[in-house]
XYZ file of C-alpha atoms in Angstrom:
578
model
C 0.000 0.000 0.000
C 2.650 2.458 1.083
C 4.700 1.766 -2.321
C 0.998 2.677 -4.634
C 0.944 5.881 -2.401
C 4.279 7.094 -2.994
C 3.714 5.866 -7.072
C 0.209 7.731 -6.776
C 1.700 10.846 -5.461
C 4.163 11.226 -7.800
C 3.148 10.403 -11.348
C -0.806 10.729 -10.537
C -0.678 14.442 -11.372
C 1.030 13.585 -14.027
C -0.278 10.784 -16.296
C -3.389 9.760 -17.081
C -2.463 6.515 -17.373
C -1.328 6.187 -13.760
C -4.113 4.406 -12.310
C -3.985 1.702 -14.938
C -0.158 1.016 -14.421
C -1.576 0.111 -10.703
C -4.426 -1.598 -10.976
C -3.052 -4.770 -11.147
C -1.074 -3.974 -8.280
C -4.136 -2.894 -6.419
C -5.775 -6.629 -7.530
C -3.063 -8.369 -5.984
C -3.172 -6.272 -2.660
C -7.113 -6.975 -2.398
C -6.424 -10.162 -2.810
C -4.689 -10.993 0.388
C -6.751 -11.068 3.572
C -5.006 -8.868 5.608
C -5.538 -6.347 3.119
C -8.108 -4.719 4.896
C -5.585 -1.984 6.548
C -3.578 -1.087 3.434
C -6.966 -0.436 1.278
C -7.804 1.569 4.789
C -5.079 3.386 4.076
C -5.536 3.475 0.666
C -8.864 4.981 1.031
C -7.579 7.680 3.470
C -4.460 8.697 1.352
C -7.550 9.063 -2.043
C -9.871 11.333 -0.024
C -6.898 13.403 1.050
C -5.507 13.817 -2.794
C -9.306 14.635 -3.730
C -9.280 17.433 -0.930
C -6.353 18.737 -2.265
C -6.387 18.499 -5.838
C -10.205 19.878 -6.670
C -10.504 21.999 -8.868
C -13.297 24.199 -7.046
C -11.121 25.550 -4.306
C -7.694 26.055 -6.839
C -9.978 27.292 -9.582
C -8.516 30.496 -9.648
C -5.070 29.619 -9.767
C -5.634 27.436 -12.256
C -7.672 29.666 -14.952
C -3.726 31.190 -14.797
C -2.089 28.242 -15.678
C -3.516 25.753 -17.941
C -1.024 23.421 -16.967
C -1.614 23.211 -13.428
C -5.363 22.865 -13.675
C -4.135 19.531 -15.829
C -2.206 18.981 -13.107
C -5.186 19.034 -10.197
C -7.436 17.026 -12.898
C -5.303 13.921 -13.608
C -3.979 13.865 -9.354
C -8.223 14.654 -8.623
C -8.998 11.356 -11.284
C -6.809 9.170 -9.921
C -8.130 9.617 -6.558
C -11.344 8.862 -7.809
C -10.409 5.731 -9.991
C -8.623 4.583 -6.406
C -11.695 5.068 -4.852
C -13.905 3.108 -7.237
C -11.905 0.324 -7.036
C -11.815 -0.140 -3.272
C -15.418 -0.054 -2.982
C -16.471 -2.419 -5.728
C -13.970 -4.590 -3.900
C -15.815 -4.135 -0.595
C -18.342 -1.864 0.696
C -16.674 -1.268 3.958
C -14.337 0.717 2.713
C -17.067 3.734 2.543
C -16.236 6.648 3.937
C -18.953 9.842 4.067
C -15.994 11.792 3.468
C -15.726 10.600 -0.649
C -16.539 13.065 -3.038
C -20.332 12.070 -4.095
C -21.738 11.944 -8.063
C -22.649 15.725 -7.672
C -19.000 16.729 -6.880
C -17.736 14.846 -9.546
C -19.876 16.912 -11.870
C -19.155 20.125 -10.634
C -15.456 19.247 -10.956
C -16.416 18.596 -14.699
C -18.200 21.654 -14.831
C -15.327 23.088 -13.744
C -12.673 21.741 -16.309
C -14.752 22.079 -19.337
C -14.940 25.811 -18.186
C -11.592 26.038 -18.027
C -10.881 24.023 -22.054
C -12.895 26.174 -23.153
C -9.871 28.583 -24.221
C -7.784 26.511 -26.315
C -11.393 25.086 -28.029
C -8.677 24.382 -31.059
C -6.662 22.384 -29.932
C -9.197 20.141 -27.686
C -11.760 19.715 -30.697
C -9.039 17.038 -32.427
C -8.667 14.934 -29.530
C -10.745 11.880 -29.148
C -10.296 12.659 -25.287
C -11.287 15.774 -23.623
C -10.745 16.935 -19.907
C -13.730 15.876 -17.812
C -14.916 12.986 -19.762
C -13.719 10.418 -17.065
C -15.540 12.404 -14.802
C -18.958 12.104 -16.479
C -17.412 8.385 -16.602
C -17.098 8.167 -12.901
C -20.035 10.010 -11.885
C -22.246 7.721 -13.878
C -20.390 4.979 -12.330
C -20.696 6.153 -8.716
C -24.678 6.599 -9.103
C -25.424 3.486 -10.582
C -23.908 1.862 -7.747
C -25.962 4.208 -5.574
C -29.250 3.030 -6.894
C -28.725 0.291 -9.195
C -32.658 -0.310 -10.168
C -33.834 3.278 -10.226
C -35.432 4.432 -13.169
C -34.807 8.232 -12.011
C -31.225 7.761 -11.384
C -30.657 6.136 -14.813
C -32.562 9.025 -16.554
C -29.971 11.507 -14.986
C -27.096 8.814 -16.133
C -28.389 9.226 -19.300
C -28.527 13.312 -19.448
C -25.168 12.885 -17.982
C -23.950 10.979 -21.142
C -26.010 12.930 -23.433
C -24.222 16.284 -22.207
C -20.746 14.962 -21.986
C -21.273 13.047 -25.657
C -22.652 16.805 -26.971
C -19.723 18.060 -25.383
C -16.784 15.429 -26.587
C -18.647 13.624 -29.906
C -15.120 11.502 -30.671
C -15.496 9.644 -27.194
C -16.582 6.017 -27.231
C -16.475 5.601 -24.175
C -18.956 7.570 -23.238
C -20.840 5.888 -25.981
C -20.501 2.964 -24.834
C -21.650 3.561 -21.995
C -24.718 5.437 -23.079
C -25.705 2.294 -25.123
C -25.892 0.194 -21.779
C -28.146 3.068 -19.928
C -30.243 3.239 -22.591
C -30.650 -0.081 -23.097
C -31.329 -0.694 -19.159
C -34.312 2.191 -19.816
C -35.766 -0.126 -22.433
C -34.420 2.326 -24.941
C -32.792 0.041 -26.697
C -33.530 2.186 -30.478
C -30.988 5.231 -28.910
C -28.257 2.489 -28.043
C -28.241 1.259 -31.220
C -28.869 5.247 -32.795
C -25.399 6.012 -30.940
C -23.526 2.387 -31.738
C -23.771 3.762 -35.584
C -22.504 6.704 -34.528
C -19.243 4.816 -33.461
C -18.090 3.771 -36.950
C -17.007 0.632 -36.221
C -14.874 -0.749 -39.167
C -13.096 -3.846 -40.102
C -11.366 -5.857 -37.025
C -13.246 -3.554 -34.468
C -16.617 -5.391 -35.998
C -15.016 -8.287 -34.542
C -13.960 -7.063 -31.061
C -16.006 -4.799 -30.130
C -19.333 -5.417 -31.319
C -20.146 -7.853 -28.365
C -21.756 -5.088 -26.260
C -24.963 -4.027 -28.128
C -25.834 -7.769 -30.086
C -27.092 -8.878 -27.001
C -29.513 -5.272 -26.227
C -30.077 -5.748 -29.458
C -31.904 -9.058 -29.152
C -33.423 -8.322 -26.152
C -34.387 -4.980 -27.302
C -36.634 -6.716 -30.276
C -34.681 -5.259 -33.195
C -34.121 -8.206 -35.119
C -33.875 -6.507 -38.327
C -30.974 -4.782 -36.420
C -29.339 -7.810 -34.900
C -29.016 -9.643 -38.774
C -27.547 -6.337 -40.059
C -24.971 -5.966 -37.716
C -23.910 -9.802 -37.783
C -24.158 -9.873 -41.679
C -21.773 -6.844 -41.320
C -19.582 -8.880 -39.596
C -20.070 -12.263 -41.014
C -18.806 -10.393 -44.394
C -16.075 -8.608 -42.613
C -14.751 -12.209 -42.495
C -15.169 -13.295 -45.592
C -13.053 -10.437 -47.147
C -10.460 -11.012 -44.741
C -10.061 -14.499 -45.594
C -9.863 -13.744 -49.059
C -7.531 -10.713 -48.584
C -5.282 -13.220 -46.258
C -4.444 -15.417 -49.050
C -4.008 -12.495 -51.269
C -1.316 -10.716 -48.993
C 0.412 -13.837 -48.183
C 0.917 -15.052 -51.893
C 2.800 -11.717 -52.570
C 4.556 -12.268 -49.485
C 5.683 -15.763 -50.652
C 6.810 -14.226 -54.130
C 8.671 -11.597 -52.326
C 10.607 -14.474 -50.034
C 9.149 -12.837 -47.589
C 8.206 -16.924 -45.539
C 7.930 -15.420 -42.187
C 5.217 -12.717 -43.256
C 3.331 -15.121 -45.245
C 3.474 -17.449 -42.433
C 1.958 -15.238 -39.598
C -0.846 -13.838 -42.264
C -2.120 -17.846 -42.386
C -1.799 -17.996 -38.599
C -3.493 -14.688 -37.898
C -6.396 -16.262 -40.136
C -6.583 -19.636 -38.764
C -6.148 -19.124 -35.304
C -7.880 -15.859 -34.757
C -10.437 -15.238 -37.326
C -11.668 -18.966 -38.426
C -12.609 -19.834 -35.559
C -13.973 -15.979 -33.839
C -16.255 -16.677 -31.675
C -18.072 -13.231 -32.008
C -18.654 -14.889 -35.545
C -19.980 -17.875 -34.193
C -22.967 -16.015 -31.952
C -23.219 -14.112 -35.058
C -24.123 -17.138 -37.374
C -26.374 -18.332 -34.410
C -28.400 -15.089 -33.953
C -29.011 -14.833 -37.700
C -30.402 -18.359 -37.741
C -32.526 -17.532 -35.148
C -34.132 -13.543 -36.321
C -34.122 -15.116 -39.821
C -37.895 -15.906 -39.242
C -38.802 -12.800 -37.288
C -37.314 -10.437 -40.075
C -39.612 -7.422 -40.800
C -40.034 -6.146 -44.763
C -39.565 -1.780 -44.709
C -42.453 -0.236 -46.619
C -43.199 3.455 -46.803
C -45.367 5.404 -44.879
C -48.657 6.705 -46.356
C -47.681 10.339 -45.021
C -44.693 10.674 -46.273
C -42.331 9.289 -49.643
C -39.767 9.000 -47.359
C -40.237 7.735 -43.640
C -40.673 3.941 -43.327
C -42.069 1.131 -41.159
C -41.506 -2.559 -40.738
C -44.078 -4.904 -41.506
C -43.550 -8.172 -39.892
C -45.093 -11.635 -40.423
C -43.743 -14.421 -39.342
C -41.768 -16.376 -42.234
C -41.566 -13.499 -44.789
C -38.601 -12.997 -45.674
C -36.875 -16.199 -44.361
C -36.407 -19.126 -41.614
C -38.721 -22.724 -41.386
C -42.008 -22.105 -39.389
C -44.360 -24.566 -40.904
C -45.479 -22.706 -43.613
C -45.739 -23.741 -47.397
C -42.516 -22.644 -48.616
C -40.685 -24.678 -45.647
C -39.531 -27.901 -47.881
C -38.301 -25.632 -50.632
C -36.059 -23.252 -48.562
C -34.917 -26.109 -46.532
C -33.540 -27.601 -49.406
C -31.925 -24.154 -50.636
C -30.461 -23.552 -46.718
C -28.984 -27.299 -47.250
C -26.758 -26.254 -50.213
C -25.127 -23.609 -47.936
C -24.785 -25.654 -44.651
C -21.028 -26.437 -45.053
C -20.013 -22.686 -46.606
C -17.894 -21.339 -43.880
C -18.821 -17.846 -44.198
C -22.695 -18.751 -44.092
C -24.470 -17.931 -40.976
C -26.049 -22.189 -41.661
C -22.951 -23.312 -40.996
C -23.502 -23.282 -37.448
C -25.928 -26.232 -38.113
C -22.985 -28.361 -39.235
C -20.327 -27.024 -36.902
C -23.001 -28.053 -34.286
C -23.334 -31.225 -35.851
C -19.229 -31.878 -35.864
C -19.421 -31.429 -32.206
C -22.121 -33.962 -31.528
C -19.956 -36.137 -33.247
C -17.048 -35.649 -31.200
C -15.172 -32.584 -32.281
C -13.258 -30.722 -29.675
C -15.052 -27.288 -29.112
C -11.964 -25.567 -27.640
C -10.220 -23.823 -30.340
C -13.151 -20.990 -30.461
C -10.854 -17.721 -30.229
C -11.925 -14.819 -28.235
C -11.196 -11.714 -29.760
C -13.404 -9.542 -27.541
C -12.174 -6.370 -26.486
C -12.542 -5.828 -22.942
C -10.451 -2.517 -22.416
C -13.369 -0.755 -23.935
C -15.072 -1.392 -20.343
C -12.148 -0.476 -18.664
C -13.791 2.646 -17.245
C -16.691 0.904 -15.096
C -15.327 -0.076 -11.477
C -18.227 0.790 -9.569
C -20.429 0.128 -12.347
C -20.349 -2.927 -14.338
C -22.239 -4.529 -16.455
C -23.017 -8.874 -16.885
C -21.212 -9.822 -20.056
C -21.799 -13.300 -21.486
C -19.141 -15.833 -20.896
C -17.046 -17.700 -23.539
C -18.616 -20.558 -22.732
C -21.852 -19.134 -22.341
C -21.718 -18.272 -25.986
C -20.790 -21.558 -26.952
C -23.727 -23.104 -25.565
C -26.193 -20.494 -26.974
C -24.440 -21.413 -30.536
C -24.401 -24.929 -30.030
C -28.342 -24.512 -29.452
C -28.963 -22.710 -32.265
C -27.367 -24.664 -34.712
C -29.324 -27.869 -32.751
C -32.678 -26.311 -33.028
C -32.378 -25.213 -36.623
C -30.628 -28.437 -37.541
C -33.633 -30.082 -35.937
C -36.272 -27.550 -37.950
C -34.556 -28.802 -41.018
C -35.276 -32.007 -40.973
C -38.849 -32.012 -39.352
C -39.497 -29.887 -43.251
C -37.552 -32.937 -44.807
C -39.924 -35.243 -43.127
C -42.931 -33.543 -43.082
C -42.839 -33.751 -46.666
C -42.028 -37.165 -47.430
C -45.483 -38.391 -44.993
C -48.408 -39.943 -46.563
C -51.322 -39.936 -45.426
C -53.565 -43.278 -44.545
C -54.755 -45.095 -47.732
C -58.210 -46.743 -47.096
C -58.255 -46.268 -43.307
C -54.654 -48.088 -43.049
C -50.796 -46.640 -42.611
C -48.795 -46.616 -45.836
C -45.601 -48.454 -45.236
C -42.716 -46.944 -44.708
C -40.306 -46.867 -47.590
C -35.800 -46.308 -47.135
C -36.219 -42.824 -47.776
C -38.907 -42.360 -44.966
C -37.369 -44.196 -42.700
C -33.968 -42.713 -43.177
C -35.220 -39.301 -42.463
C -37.183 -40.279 -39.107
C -34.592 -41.521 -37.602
C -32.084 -38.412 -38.926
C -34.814 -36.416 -37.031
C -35.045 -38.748 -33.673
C -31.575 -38.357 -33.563
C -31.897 -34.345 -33.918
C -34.602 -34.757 -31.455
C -32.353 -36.549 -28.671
C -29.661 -33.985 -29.021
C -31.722 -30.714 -28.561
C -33.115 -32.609 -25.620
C -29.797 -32.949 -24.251
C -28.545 -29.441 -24.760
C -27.304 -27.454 -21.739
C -28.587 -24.458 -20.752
C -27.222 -21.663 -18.485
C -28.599 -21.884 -15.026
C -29.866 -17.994 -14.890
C -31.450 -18.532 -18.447
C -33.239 -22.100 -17.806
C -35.129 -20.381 -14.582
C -36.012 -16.429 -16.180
C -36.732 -17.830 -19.205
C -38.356 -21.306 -19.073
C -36.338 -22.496 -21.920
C -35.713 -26.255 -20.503
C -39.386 -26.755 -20.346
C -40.018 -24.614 -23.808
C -37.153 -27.420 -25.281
C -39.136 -30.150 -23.243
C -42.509 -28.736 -24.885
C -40.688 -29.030 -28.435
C -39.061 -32.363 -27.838
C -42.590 -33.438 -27.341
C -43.967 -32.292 -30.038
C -41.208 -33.513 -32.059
C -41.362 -37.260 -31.010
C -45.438 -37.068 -31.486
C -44.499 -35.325 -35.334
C -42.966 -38.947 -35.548
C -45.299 -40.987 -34.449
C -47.785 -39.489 -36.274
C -46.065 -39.687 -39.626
C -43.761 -42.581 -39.631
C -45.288 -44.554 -36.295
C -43.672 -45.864 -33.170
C -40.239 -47.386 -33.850
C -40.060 -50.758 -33.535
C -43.500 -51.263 -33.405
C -44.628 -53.969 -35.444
C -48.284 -53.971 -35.230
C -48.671 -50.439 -36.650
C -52.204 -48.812 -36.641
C -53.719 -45.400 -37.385
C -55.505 -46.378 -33.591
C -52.179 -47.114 -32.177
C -50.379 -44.135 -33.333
C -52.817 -41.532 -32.222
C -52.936 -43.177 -28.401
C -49.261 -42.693 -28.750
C -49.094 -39.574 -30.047
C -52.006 -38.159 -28.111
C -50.235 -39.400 -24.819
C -46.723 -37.788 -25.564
C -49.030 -34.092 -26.476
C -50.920 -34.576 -23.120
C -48.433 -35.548 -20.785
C -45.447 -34.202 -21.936
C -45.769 -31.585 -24.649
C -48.738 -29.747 -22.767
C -47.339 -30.075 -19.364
C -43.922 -28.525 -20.277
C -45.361 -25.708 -22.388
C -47.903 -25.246 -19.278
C -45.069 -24.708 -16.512
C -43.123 -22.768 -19.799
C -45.795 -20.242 -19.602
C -46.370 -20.114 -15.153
C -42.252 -19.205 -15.784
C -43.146 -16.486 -17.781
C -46.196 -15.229 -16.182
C -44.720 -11.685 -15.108
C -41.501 -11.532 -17.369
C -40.371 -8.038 -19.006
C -40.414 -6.816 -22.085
C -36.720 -7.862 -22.241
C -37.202 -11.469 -21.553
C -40.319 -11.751 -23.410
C -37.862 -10.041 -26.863
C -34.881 -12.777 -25.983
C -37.134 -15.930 -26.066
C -39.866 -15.349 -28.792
C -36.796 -16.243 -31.675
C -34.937 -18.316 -29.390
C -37.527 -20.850 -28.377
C -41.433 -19.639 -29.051
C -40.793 -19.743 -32.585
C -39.508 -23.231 -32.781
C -41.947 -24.532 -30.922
C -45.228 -23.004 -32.919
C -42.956 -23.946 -36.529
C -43.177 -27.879 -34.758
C -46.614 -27.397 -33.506
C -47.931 -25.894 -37.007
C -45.864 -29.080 -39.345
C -47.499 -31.216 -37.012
C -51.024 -29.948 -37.716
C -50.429 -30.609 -41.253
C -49.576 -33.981 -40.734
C -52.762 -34.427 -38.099
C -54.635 -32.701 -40.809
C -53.407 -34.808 -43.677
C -54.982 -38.236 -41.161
C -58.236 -37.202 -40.424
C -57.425 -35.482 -36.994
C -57.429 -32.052 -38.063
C -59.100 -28.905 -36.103
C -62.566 -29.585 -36.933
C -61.834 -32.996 -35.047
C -61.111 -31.208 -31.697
C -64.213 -33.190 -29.914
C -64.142 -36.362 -31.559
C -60.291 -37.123 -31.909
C -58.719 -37.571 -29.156
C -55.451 -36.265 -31.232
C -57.407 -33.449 -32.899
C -58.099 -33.236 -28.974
C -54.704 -32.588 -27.430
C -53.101 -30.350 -30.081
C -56.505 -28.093 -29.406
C -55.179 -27.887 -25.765
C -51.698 -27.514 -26.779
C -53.079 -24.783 -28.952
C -55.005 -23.139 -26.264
C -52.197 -22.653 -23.694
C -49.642 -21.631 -26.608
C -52.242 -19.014 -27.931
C -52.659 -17.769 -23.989
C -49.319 -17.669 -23.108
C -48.748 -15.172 -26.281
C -52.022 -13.044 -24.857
C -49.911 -12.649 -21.888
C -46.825 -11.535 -24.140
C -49.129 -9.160 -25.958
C -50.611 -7.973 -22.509
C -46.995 -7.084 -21.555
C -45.839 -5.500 -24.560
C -48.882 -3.034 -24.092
C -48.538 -2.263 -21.283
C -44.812 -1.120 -21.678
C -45.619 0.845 -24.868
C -48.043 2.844 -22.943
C -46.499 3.605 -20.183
C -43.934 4.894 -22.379
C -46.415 7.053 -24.006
C-alpha cells in the first residue's frame, strides 16, 4: 500500500495513465486477507488527494495556468479511480468523506470551463478533460441506486451532455448504449452504436456489447444487419489473407506469409463473435420485418412483420423448398447455416476448444463501480451450439414432413428407405436438442428447458404421427394416435404449461430474448405437425371427436394464452412509455 501511495503521489498528477499502471497492483493487494488496513489506508491517502487536488477551491489559480489545472485534474482522477476500485472490492471501505456523483460533476463543470480557451486544440482529440468524470459520476450513481429508473434518466442526461460536449469519445458511448438499453431504450443504443463507426477488425472485437440489447431490445432486423456486417467482414479477410500472403511468398518474404495464415486460422476462423453471429441470424431469420413506406410521407418507413416473410422454417408452405436451398449452404464457412454443421461436428465428437476470443474488454475499462453482466465464452458456446441444434432439428422435421403420406383406405402406408432414413435423422436431432445445456440464470427467467421439453414433445409425437412408433410392429392409425395423443398430453402440454407459469410476469426484455430463441420453434413444430394431423383425419374440426385433434386443441389453447400474456406485456410497456 505504502509503495501505490508514494507511485500515486508522484506520477498521478502527471499521467493519465497512472491508475492503470496500478491496478493490477491494487488486484493483488485486495487479494490478500489482511488487506483490509492497506486499502484503509488506501482509502484515506484518495480522499486526502481529492481534498487537495479539486478543482473548485484552486480554480482560480488554475484559470492562470492551464497546466496546473491539468495537473489538479489527472492527481483529482486518480483519486477517484482509487476510490472506485476499493469499494467495488468491498463496501466497507465507505467513507462519508468521498466526493459524491454531484461533486464529480461540478469538478467537470469546472474543467470544461476552463478548455474552453484553447477550443482548437481540444476539438481534435478523441479525449477531452472531464470525460472520465462524467465516466465516474455515472459509475458512482449506478452503484448508488442500481434499479432506479430516475437515477438512470440523470445517467443518461449525464452521457447525453458529456457526448454533446466530446462527440469523438466512445467511451462515453458505450456507456450510453448500456443506460439506454437498461431504460428499455434500446432504439438510442443502437442510434449512438452507428454513430461509433465501427470498421473492419473492431466489428469483430467490439461489437459484443450491443448484439445482445439488441436481441433483447426486439430489433431483429438490427441484430441480422450488424452480424451480416460482420459475417462479411470475415469473408473479405479471408480472401484478402491469401491475397497478402501469396505476394509475401513471391517476395521471399516466408515469415510474413506465415503469420498472415496464422493470424487467419487461429484468430479469425474460428472468432467466436462470428460464431454467436451465425447463431443469432439463424434464429431472427424468421422474425425479419419487410420496410415499406409510410402513407404520409415518400420517405419515412415502417416494418411490416409476419412471421416467415422474408426467411427461416415455421411450418409454412414454402418450408420444404427453402430447406432444401439452406442445405446447399450448410457447409459454406462464411454462411451464418454453418452453425448447423459445426453443431453437428461437435455432436460427433469434435473438440469445441479452439473458439478464439477476440473480444475487447479494455473498452469497459472505465466501469469499477459500475459494471455490467457480459456473457461468458462458454456461455456463448452453448447459446451457438443450441442454435445450430434447433435449426438443424427444424430442417429435418421440413424434410420429413414432406415425405409423410397420409392413410390409404383407413390403413398406414408403409414406410419406404427414404422415410425411414429421415425419421430416424430427425429422432436423432430430437435426442440432441433434448440434451442441450442451458445456463442456469437462463433455464429459470426464461423457461427455456421446459419450452425445449414442450418441443421435444412435439417432435417425437411429429414422428409418431407420420412414420409410427419405432419398432412397433403392429402399426395402426388407432395405435399411433394413443401414442401420439399421450406424448401431447403428458409431456408436450405439461412442459409448455409450466413454460408459460415461468413467464407469467416476465419483461419486455425477456419476453424479446425468447420469442426467436424458443417460441418460434416450438409453434414452426406445432404448425408441421397440424399438417400432418390434418393430412390423417385429426385435423381442427376434429377437436371433440379425436382424441389427437383433442390434445393439439389444448396444446393450442395454452400456446395461444401464453402469447395473450406476451401481448398484454408489450402493451402495457408501450403505454407507459407514451
Amino acid at each position: 500500500a505504502d509503495a501505490i501511495i508514494i507511485y500515486g503521489k508522484t506520477f498521478g498528477p502527471r499521467a493519465s495513465c497512472a491508475f492503470s499502471d496500478l491496478e493490477s497492483y491494487i488486484d493483488l493487494l485486495l487479494q490478500y486477507r489482511e488487506a483490509h488496513d492497506g486499502a484503509k489506508l488506501l482509502v484515506s491517502f484518495s480522499i486526502d488527494l481529492q481534498k487537495k487536488h479539486s478543482l473548485q477551491p484552486n480554480a482560480a489559480e488554475s484559470t492562470k495556468d492551464d497546466g496546473e489545472a491539468r495537473s489538479h485534474l489527472r492527481a483529482y482522477i486518480f483519486a477517484e479511480k482509487l476510490i472506485q476500485k476499493l469499494l467495488a472490492c468491498n463496501k466497507d471501505y465507505d467513507d462519508p468523506s468521498i466526493a459524491d456523483w454531484t461533486s464529480l460533476l461540478a469538478e467537470r463543470e469546472i474543467s470544461v470551463a476552463m478548455s474552453e480557451s484553447n477550443e482548437r486544440e481540444e476539438a481534435k482529440k478523441e479525449m477531452k478533460p472531464g470525460d472520465e468524470l462524467a465516466l465516474l459520476a455515472v459509475n458512482k450513481l449506478m452503484y448508488m441506486n442500481p434499479e432506479d429508473t430516475s437515477a438512470k434518466i440523470t445517467c443518461a442526461a449525464i452521457l447525453e451532455k458529456a457526448i454533446a460536449h466530446s462527440p469523438n469519445n466512445s467511451y462515453l458511448k458505450f456507456a450510453a448504449m448500456d443506460i439506454f438499453h437498461k431504460l428499455d431504450a434500446t432504439s438510442l443504443s443502437w442510434k449512438i452504436y452507428k454513430t461509433l463507426g465501427l470498421k473492419h477488425i473492431q466489428l469483430d472485437s467490439c461489437s459484443f456489447i450491443i448484439l445482445p440489447y439488441l436481441v433483447r431490445g426486439g430489433l431483429y432486423n438490427e441484430t441480422v444487419e450488424l452480424c451480416n456486417s460482420m459475417i462479411r467482414f470475415h469473408t473479405i479477410t479471408a480472401r484478402d489473407c491469401g491475397d497478402y500472403s501469396g505476394r509475401a511468398m513471391k517476395s521471399g518474404i516466408l515469415s510474413k506469409a506465415d503469420e498472415f495464415l496464422v493470424f487467419q486460422r487461429t484468430k479469425m476462423n474460428s472468432s467466436l463473435s462470428m460464431l454467436e453471429a451465425k447463431g443469432l441470424i439463424l434464429d431472427a431469420a424468421a422474425v425479419l420485418a419487410e420496410p415499406i413506406e409510410r402513407k404520409r410521407t415518400e420517405h419515412e418507413t415502417m416494418l411490416h412483420g409476419k412471421l416467415g416473410q422474408l426467411q427461416g422454417i415455421v411450418g409454412g408452405e414454402n418450408d420444404y423448398d427453402r430447406s432444401t436451398q439452406m442445405i446447399s449452404e450448410i457447409f459454406n464457412p462464411f454462411a451464418s447455416l454453418s452453425a448447423i454443421s459445426w453443431a453437428k461436428s461437435v455432436e460427433d465428437g469434435q473438440e469445441i476448444g479452439g473458439i478464439t476470443d477476440n473480444r475487447d474488454f479494455s473498452i469497459l475499462s472505465h466501469r469499477l463501480l459500475f459494471t455490467m453482466p457480459l456473457d461468458q465464452k462458454d456461455s456463448i458456446i452453448q447459446g451457438a451450439l443450441r442454435r445450430g441444434h434447433i435449426h438443424g432439428l427444424l430442417l429435418r422435421a421440413a424434410i420429413l414432413v414432406e415425405g409423410i403420406k397420409g392413410p390409404k383406405k383407413g390403413k398406414v402406408v408403409g414406410l419406404n428407405d427414404e422415410l425411414k432414413k429421415r425419421t430416424e435423422s430427425f429422432l436423432r436431432a430430437v435426442e440432441t436438442v433434448a440434451s442441450v445445456k442451458l445456463q442456469p440464470d437462463e433455464e429459470e427467467s426464461t423457461g427455456g428447458k421446459h419450452l425445449l421439453s414442450a418441443l421435444s414433445g412435439l417432435c417425437h409425437a411429429l414422428s409418431v404421427v407420420g412414420s409410427g412408433t419405432p419398432g412397433l410392429e403392429n402399426d395402426t392409425l388407432e395405435e399411433r394416435e394413443v401414442t401420439s395423443s399421450t406424448i401431447l398430453e403428458e409431456r408436450a402440454f405439461m412442459h409448455l404449461k409450466e413454460a408459460r407459469e415461468t413467464l407469467k410476469n416476465s419483461s419486455v426484455k425477456t419476453i424479446c430474448f425468447v420469442l426467436p430463441h424458443y417460441i418460434v420453434p416450438v409453434f414452426s413444430l406445432f404448425r408441421m405437425l397440424a399438417k400432418v394431423c390434418d393430412l390423417f383425419g385429426w385435423g381442427k374440426r376434429k377437436s371433440k371427436s379425436r382424441r389427437c385433434a383433442g390434445a393439439m386443441a389444448s396444446f393450442a389453447g395454452q400456446f395461444c394464452a401464453m402469447i395473450e400474456g406476451f401481448r398484454s406485456t408489450m402493451t402495457r410497456y408501450v403505454f407507459a412509455r407514451l
